[in-house]
PDB file of C-alpha atoms in Angstrom:
ATOM      1  CA  MET A   9     124.677 -32.737-156.663  1.00  0.00           C
ATOM      2  CA  GLU A  10     127.348 -30.810-158.498  1.00  0.00           C
ATOM      3  CA  PRO A  11     126.592 -29.240-161.906  1.00  0.00           C
ATOM      4  CA  MET A  12     127.690 -31.273-164.925  1.00  0.00           C
ATOM      5  CA  ARG A  13     130.933 -30.543-166.701  1.00  0.00           C
ATOM      6  CA  LYS A  14     130.183 -28.535-169.826  1.00  0.00           C
ATOM      7  CA  ASP A  15     132.538 -30.671-171.927  1.00  0.00           C
ATOM      8  CA  LEU A  16     130.995 -33.995-170.897  1.00  0.00           C
ATOM      9  CA  LEU A  17     130.096 -36.361-173.752  1.00  0.00           C
ATOM     10  CA  ILE A  18     128.663 -39.827-173.251  1.00  0.00           C
ATOM     11  CA  ARG A  19     129.020 -41.934-176.392  1.00  0.00           C
ATOM     12  CA  GLY A  20     126.965 -44.938-177.392  1.00  0.00           C
ATOM     13  CA  GLU A  21     126.606 -46.960-180.583  1.00  0.00           C
ATOM     14  CA  GLN A  22     124.014 -44.791-182.371  1.00  0.00           C
ATOM     15  CA  ILE A  23     123.975 -41.682-180.224  1.00  0.00           C
ATOM     16  CA  TYR A  24     125.838 -39.523-177.775  1.00  0.00           C
ATOM     17  CA  LEU A  25     124.616 -37.401-174.891  1.00  0.00           C
ATOM     18  CA  ARG A  26     125.832 -33.863-174.361  1.00  0.00           C
ATOM     19  CA  PRO A  27     124.841 -31.391-171.632  1.00  0.00           C
ATOM     20  CA  ILE A  28     121.913 -29.179-172.537  1.00  0.00           C
ATOM     21  CA  THR A  29     122.808 -25.487-172.988  1.00  0.00           C
ATOM     22  CA  ALA A  30     120.948 -22.208-173.306  1.00  0.00           C
ATOM     23  CA  ASP A  31     121.470 -22.527-177.073  1.00  0.00           C
ATOM     24  CA  ASP A  32     119.106 -25.525-177.010  1.00  0.00           C
ATOM     25  CA  THR A  33     116.194 -23.497-175.628  1.00  0.00           C
ATOM     26  CA  GLU A  34     114.255 -23.081-178.869  1.00  0.00           C
ATOM     27  CA  LEU A  35     114.620 -26.759-179.680  1.00  0.00           C
ATOM     28  CA  ALA A  36     113.667 -27.910-176.163  1.00  0.00           C
ATOM     29  CA  VAL A  37     110.584 -25.685-176.107  1.00  0.00           C
ATOM     30  CA  ARG A  38     109.490 -26.996-179.518  1.00  0.00           C
ATOM     31  CA  TRP A  39     109.978 -30.601-178.449  1.00  0.00           C
ATOM     32  CA  ARG A  40     108.248 -30.234-175.079  1.00  0.00           C
ATOM     33  CA  ASN A  41     105.209 -28.594-176.687  1.00  0.00           C
ATOM     34  CA  LYS A  42     104.731 -31.289-179.345  1.00  0.00           C
ATOM     35  CA  PRO A  43     101.429 -33.124-178.749  1.00  0.00           C
ATOM     36  CA  THR A  44     103.160 -36.525-179.012  1.00  0.00           C
ATOM     37  CA  VAL A  45     105.542 -35.513-176.208  1.00  0.00           C
ATOM     38  CA  VAL A  46     102.976 -33.707-174.044  1.00  0.00           C
ATOM     39  CA  GLU A  47     100.571 -36.674-174.035  1.00  0.00           C
ATOM     40  CA  ASN A  48     103.226 -38.809-172.338  1.00  0.00           C
ATOM     41  CA  PHE A  49     104.310 -36.250-169.734  1.00  0.00           C
ATOM     42  CA  ILE A  50     102.737 -35.815-166.324  1.00  0.00           C
ATOM     43  CA  TYR A  51     103.401 -32.056-166.458  1.00  0.00           C
ATOM     44  CA  ARG A  52     101.311 -30.904-169.406  1.00  0.00           C
ATOM     45  CA  LYS A  53     101.205 -27.138-169.297  1.00  0.00           C
ATOM     46  CA  PRO A  54     102.664 -25.413-172.366  1.00  0.00           C
ATOM     47  CA  LEU A  55     106.345 -24.615-171.897  1.00  0.00           C
ATOM     48  CA  SER A  56     107.471 -21.096-172.750  1.00  0.00           C
ATOM     49  CA  ARG A  57     110.976 -19.882-173.513  1.00  0.00           C
ATOM     50  CA  ALA A  58     110.990 -18.097-170.126  1.00  0.00           C
ATOM     51  CA  ASP A  59     109.938 -21.339-168.384  1.00  0.00           C
ATOM     52  CA  HIS A  60     112.788 -23.242-169.993  1.00  0.00           C
ATOM     53  CA  GLU A  61     115.338 -20.527-169.226  1.00  0.00           C
ATOM     54  CA  LYS A  62     114.195 -20.553-165.590  1.00  0.00           C
ATOM     55  CA  TRP A  63     114.523 -24.388-165.522  1.00  0.00           C
ATOM     56  CA  LEU A  64     118.070 -24.119-166.829  1.00  0.00           C
ATOM     57  CA  ALA A  65     119.078 -21.374-164.376  1.00  0.00           C
ATOM     58  CA  GLU A  66     117.424 -22.805-161.275  1.00  0.00           C
ATOM     59  CA  LYS A  67     117.780 -26.531-161.848  1.00  0.00           C
ATOM     60  CA  VAL A  68     120.301 -27.544-164.524  1.00  0.00           C
ATOM     61  CA  PHE A  69     123.044 -24.940-164.044  1.00  0.00           C
ATOM     62  CA  ARG A  70     122.887 -25.413-160.245  1.00  0.00           C
ATOM     63  CA  GLY A  71     123.278 -29.210-160.527  1.00  0.00           C
ATOM     64  CA  LEU A  72     119.782 -30.068-159.258  1.00  0.00           C
ATOM     65  CA  VAL A  73     119.027 -31.644-162.651  1.00  0.00           C
ATOM     66  CA  HIS A  74     121.482 -33.326-164.999  1.00  0.00           C
ATOM     67  CA  GLN A  75     119.969 -32.929-168.458  1.00  0.00           C
ATOM     68  CA  PHE A  76     121.439 -34.028-171.755  1.00  0.00           C
ATOM     69  CA  VAL A  77     120.515 -33.623-175.402  1.00  0.00           C
ATOM     70  CA  ILE A  78     120.451 -36.897-177.344  1.00  0.00           C
ATOM     71  CA  CYS A  79     122.362 -36.508-180.652  1.00  0.00           C
ATOM     72  CA  THR A  80     123.156 -38.902-183.493  1.00  0.00           C
ATOM     73  CA  ASN A  81     126.767 -40.028-183.842  1.00  0.00           C
ATOM     74  CA  GLU A  82     126.446 -40.008-187.626  1.00  0.00           C
ATOM     75  CA  ASP A  83     125.480 -36.368-188.174  1.00  0.00           C
ATOM     76  CA  ASP A  84     125.148 -34.675-184.746  1.00  0.00           C
ATOM     77  CA  LEU A  85     121.387 -34.207-185.157  1.00  0.00           C
ATOM     78  CA  PRO A  86     119.618 -33.518-181.845  1.00  0.00           C
ATOM     79  CA  LEU A  87     116.717 -35.930-181.277  1.00  0.00           C
ATOM     80  CA  GLY A  88     115.475 -35.420-177.722  1.00  0.00           C
ATOM     81  CA  SER A  89     116.539 -35.272-174.113  1.00  0.00           C
ATOM     82  CA  VAL A  90     117.314 -37.484-171.135  1.00  0.00           C
ATOM     83  CA  TYR A  91     117.698 -36.264-167.565  1.00  0.00           C
ATOM     84  CA  LEU A  92     118.131 -37.033-163.885  1.00  0.00           C
ATOM     85  CA  GLN A  93     116.233 -35.089-161.233  1.00  0.00           C
ATOM     86  CA  ASN A  94     115.029 -35.334-157.645  1.00  0.00           C
ATOM     87  CA  PHE A  95     118.431 -36.452-156.394  1.00  0.00           C
ATOM     88  CA  GLU A  96     118.484 -38.000-152.941  1.00  0.00           C
ATOM     89  CA  GLU A  97     122.200 -38.053-152.264  1.00  0.00           C
ATOM     90  CA  GLY A  98     121.883 -39.718-148.866  1.00  0.00           C
ATOM     91  CA  HIS A  99     120.067 -42.641-150.472  1.00  0.00           C
ATOM     92  CA  LYS A 100     122.158 -42.520-153.672  1.00  0.00           C
ATOM     93  CA  ARG A 101     119.108 -42.348-155.904  1.00  0.00           C
ATOM     94  CA  ALA A 102     117.452 -40.099-158.489  1.00  0.00           C
ATOM     95  CA  GLU A 103     114.551 -40.078-160.946  1.00  0.00           C
ATOM     96  CA  SER A 104     115.243 -40.416-164.656  1.00  0.00           C
ATOM     97  CA  GLY A 105     113.255 -39.241-167.639  1.00  0.00           C
ATOM     98  CA  VAL A 106     113.538 -39.300-171.410  1.00  0.00           C
ATOM     99  CA  TYR A 107     111.710 -37.951-174.436  1.00  0.00           C
ATOM    100  CA  LEU A 108     112.288 -37.933-178.160  1.00  0.00           C
ATOM    101  CA  GLY A 109     111.256 -34.774-179.945  1.00  0.00           C
ATOM    102  CA  GLU A 110     111.888 -35.877-183.507  1.00  0.00           C
ATOM    103  CA  ASP A 111     109.413 -38.333-185.049  1.00  0.00           C
ATOM    104  CA  HIS A 112     112.030 -40.054-187.235  1.00  0.00           C
ATOM    105  CA  ALA A 113     113.862 -41.172-184.047  1.00  0.00           C
ATOM    106  CA  TYR A 114     111.056 -43.478-182.894  1.00  0.00           C
ATOM    107  CA  GLY A 115     111.335 -47.251-183.179  1.00  0.00           C
ATOM    108  CA  LYS A 116     115.120 -47.350-183.663  1.00  0.00           C
ATOM    109  CA  GLY A 117     116.251 -48.112-180.109  1.00  0.00           C
ATOM    110  CA  ILE A 118     117.475 -44.566-179.573  1.00  0.00           C
ATOM    111  CA  GLY A 119     115.421 -43.970-176.431  1.00  0.00           C
ATOM    112  CA  THR A 120     116.542 -47.298-174.987  1.00  0.00           C
ATOM    113  CA  GLU A 121     120.175 -46.504-175.705  1.00  0.00           C
ATOM    114  CA  ALA A 122     119.817 -43.041-174.149  1.00  0.00           C
ATOM    115  CA  VAL A 123     118.301 -44.501-170.969  1.00  0.00           C
ATOM    116  CA  LYS A 124     121.076 -47.130-170.773  1.00  0.00           C
ATOM    117  CA  LEU A 125     123.762 -44.457-171.225  1.00  0.00           C
ATOM    118  CA  MET A 126     122.122 -42.315-168.549  1.00  0.00           C
ATOM    119  CA  ALA A 127     121.990 -45.273-166.137  1.00  0.00           C
ATOM    120  CA  GLU A 128     125.693 -45.931-166.695  1.00  0.00           C
ATOM    121  CA  TYR A 129     126.469 -42.247-166.091  1.00  0.00           C
ATOM    122  CA  ALA A 130     124.266 -42.126-162.985  1.00  0.00           C
ATOM    123  CA  CYS A 131     125.732 -45.254-161.413  1.00  0.00           C
ATOM    124  CA  GLY A 132     129.276 -45.240-162.775  1.00  0.00           C
ATOM    125  CA  THR A 133     130.094 -41.527-162.707  1.00  0.00           C
ATOM    126  CA  LEU A 134     127.764 -40.115-160.047  1.00  0.00           C
ATOM    127  CA  GLY A 135     127.856 -43.180-157.809  1.00  0.00           C
ATOM    128  CA  LEU A 136     124.080 -43.570-157.578  1.00  0.00           C
ATOM    129  CA  HIS A 137     122.689 -46.934-156.540  1.00  0.00           C
ATOM    130  CA  LYS A 138     119.118 -46.654-157.815  1.00  0.00           C
ATOM    131  CA  LEU A 139     117.145 -44.830-160.478  1.00  0.00           C
ATOM    132  CA  SER A 140     113.387 -44.590-160.715  1.00  0.00           C
ATOM    133  CA  ALA A 141     111.141 -43.675-163.630  1.00  0.00           C
ATOM    134  CA  ARG A 142     107.453 -42.787-163.723  1.00  0.00           C
ATOM    135  CA  VAL A 143     105.640 -43.980-166.833  1.00  0.00           C
ATOM    136  CA  LEU A 144     101.992 -43.510-167.752  1.00  0.00           C
ATOM    137  CA  ALA A 145     100.557 -47.013-168.068  1.00  0.00           C
ATOM    138  CA  TYR A 146      99.138 -46.406-171.554  1.00  0.00           C
ATOM    139  CA  ASN A 147     102.592 -45.474-172.878  1.00  0.00           C
ATOM    140  CA  LYS A 148     103.581 -48.929-174.126  1.00  0.00           C
ATOM    141  CA  ALA A 149     106.653 -47.659-175.976  1.00  0.00           C
ATOM    142  CA  SER A 150     108.096 -46.121-172.810  1.00  0.00           C
ATOM    143  CA  ARG A 151     107.292 -49.243-170.828  1.00  0.00           C
ATOM    144  CA  ARG A 152     109.184 -51.418-173.350  1.00  0.00           C
ATOM    145  CA  LEU A 153     112.041 -48.922-173.545  1.00  0.00           C
ATOM    146  CA  HIS A 154     112.588 -49.015-169.778  1.00  0.00           C
ATOM    147  CA  GLU A 155     112.349 -52.803-169.631  1.00  0.00           C
ATOM    148  CA  LYS A 156     114.919 -53.144-172.448  1.00  0.00           C
ATOM    149  CA  ALA A 157     117.186 -50.712-170.570  1.00  0.00           C
ATOM    150  CA  GLY A 158     117.153 -52.955-167.483  1.00  0.00           C
ATOM    151  CA  TYR A 159     114.455 -51.282-165.411  1.00  0.00           C
ATOM    152  CA  VAL A 160     111.878 -53.426-163.625  1.00  0.00           C
ATOM    153  CA  GLN A 161     108.304 -52.579-162.744  1.00  0.00           C
ATOM    154  CA  GLU A 162     108.086 -51.951-159.008  1.00  0.00           C
ATOM    155  CA  ALA A 163     104.537 -50.639-158.673  1.00  0.00           C
ATOM    156  CA  TYR A 164     101.354 -50.183-160.656  1.00  0.00           C
ATOM    157  CA  LEU A 165      99.280 -47.314-159.276  1.00  0.00           C
ATOM    158  CA  LYS A 166      95.619 -47.265-160.314  1.00  0.00           C
ATOM    159  CA  ASP A 167      93.983 -43.899-161.013  1.00  0.00           C
ATOM    160  CA  GLU A 168      97.098 -42.155-159.696  1.00  0.00           C
ATOM    161  CA  LEU A 169      96.893 -39.006-161.827  1.00  0.00           C
ATOM    162  CA  PHE A 170      94.080 -36.812-163.093  1.00  0.00           C
ATOM    163  CA  LEU A 171      95.131 -35.695-166.584  1.00  0.00           C
ATOM    164  CA  ASP A 172      93.026 -34.063-169.268  1.00  0.00           C
ATOM    165  CA  GLY A 173      89.771 -34.757-167.419  1.00  0.00           C
ATOM    166  CA  ARG A 174      90.341 -38.420-166.575  1.00  0.00           C
ATOM    167  CA  TYR A 175      92.240 -40.619-164.176  1.00  0.00           C
ATOM    168  CA  GLU A 176      95.319 -42.406-165.447  1.00  0.00           C
ATOM    169  CA  ASP A 177      97.350 -45.304-164.090  1.00  0.00           C
ATOM    170  CA  LEU A 178     101.036 -44.818-163.365  1.00  0.00           C
ATOM    171  CA  ILE A 179     103.818 -47.408-163.377  1.00  0.00           C
ATOM    172  CA  LEU A 180     106.908 -46.953-161.237  1.00  0.00           C
ATOM    173  CA  PHE A 181     110.051 -48.515-162.668  1.00  0.00           C
ATOM    174  CA  GLY A 182     113.338 -49.014-160.858  1.00  0.00           C
ATOM    175  CA  PHE A 183     116.913 -49.637-161.949  1.00  0.00           C
ATOM    176  CA  ILE A 184     119.513 -50.823-159.437  1.00  0.00           C
ATOM    177  CA  ASP A 185     123.232 -50.564-160.184  1.00  0.00           C
ATOM    178  CA  PRO A 186     124.219 -54.129-161.071  1.00  0.00           C
ATOM    179  CA  ARG A 187     127.669 -53.563-159.533  1.00  0.00           C
ATOM    180  CA  GLY A 188     126.058 -53.440-156.078  1.00  0.00           C
TER     181      GLY A 188
END
C-alpha cells in the first residue's frame, strides 16, 4: 500500500481524521500507555517514544499502516487514533483498529464515527473490499461501537489469548464494502 497523503483530511459530523505525524509522538505514547487503553489492547507492553518513532518510520511512513489522529471539528482537540494495518492487497482487505485516549471522548459516538469514516476511506479511497477487527470479548463498548459502524461478528474464539495471567476470548468482526 502507498503511504498516505500528508494533507489528507477525512471529515465527519463531530470529528475529522488527519494523518498521524512525528509531532504526535508524545500524545500517542501517553494514550497507548493509559491503563484504560492498555486493558483493551492485545499488545500490552509499555510503549516508549523510541517504539513509537520506530512504528512511524517502519510502518506508517512506508504505507504499511494508515494511521490517523481523531480530532474534534469544534476545537481541533486530538482524542485518539484509528488505523488500518495488515493489508492484503491481493484480497483487498485489511485490519482496522481504534482507541480513544481522552476520557471525555467516551460515550459520545466518537469512536463509532471514526470507525465509519475509516471504513469509507478504506473502501472508497483505497478500494478495499473487507475490513476485520479483533475485539476482546469483555470490551462491550468496542463490541457495540463496531456493530453500530456496520461490522458483524464473524467468529467468537474461546480462550484465544493469554493476557495478564489468564485466558481471554476474542471476537472477530468483519465489514464488507456495501457497494460490492
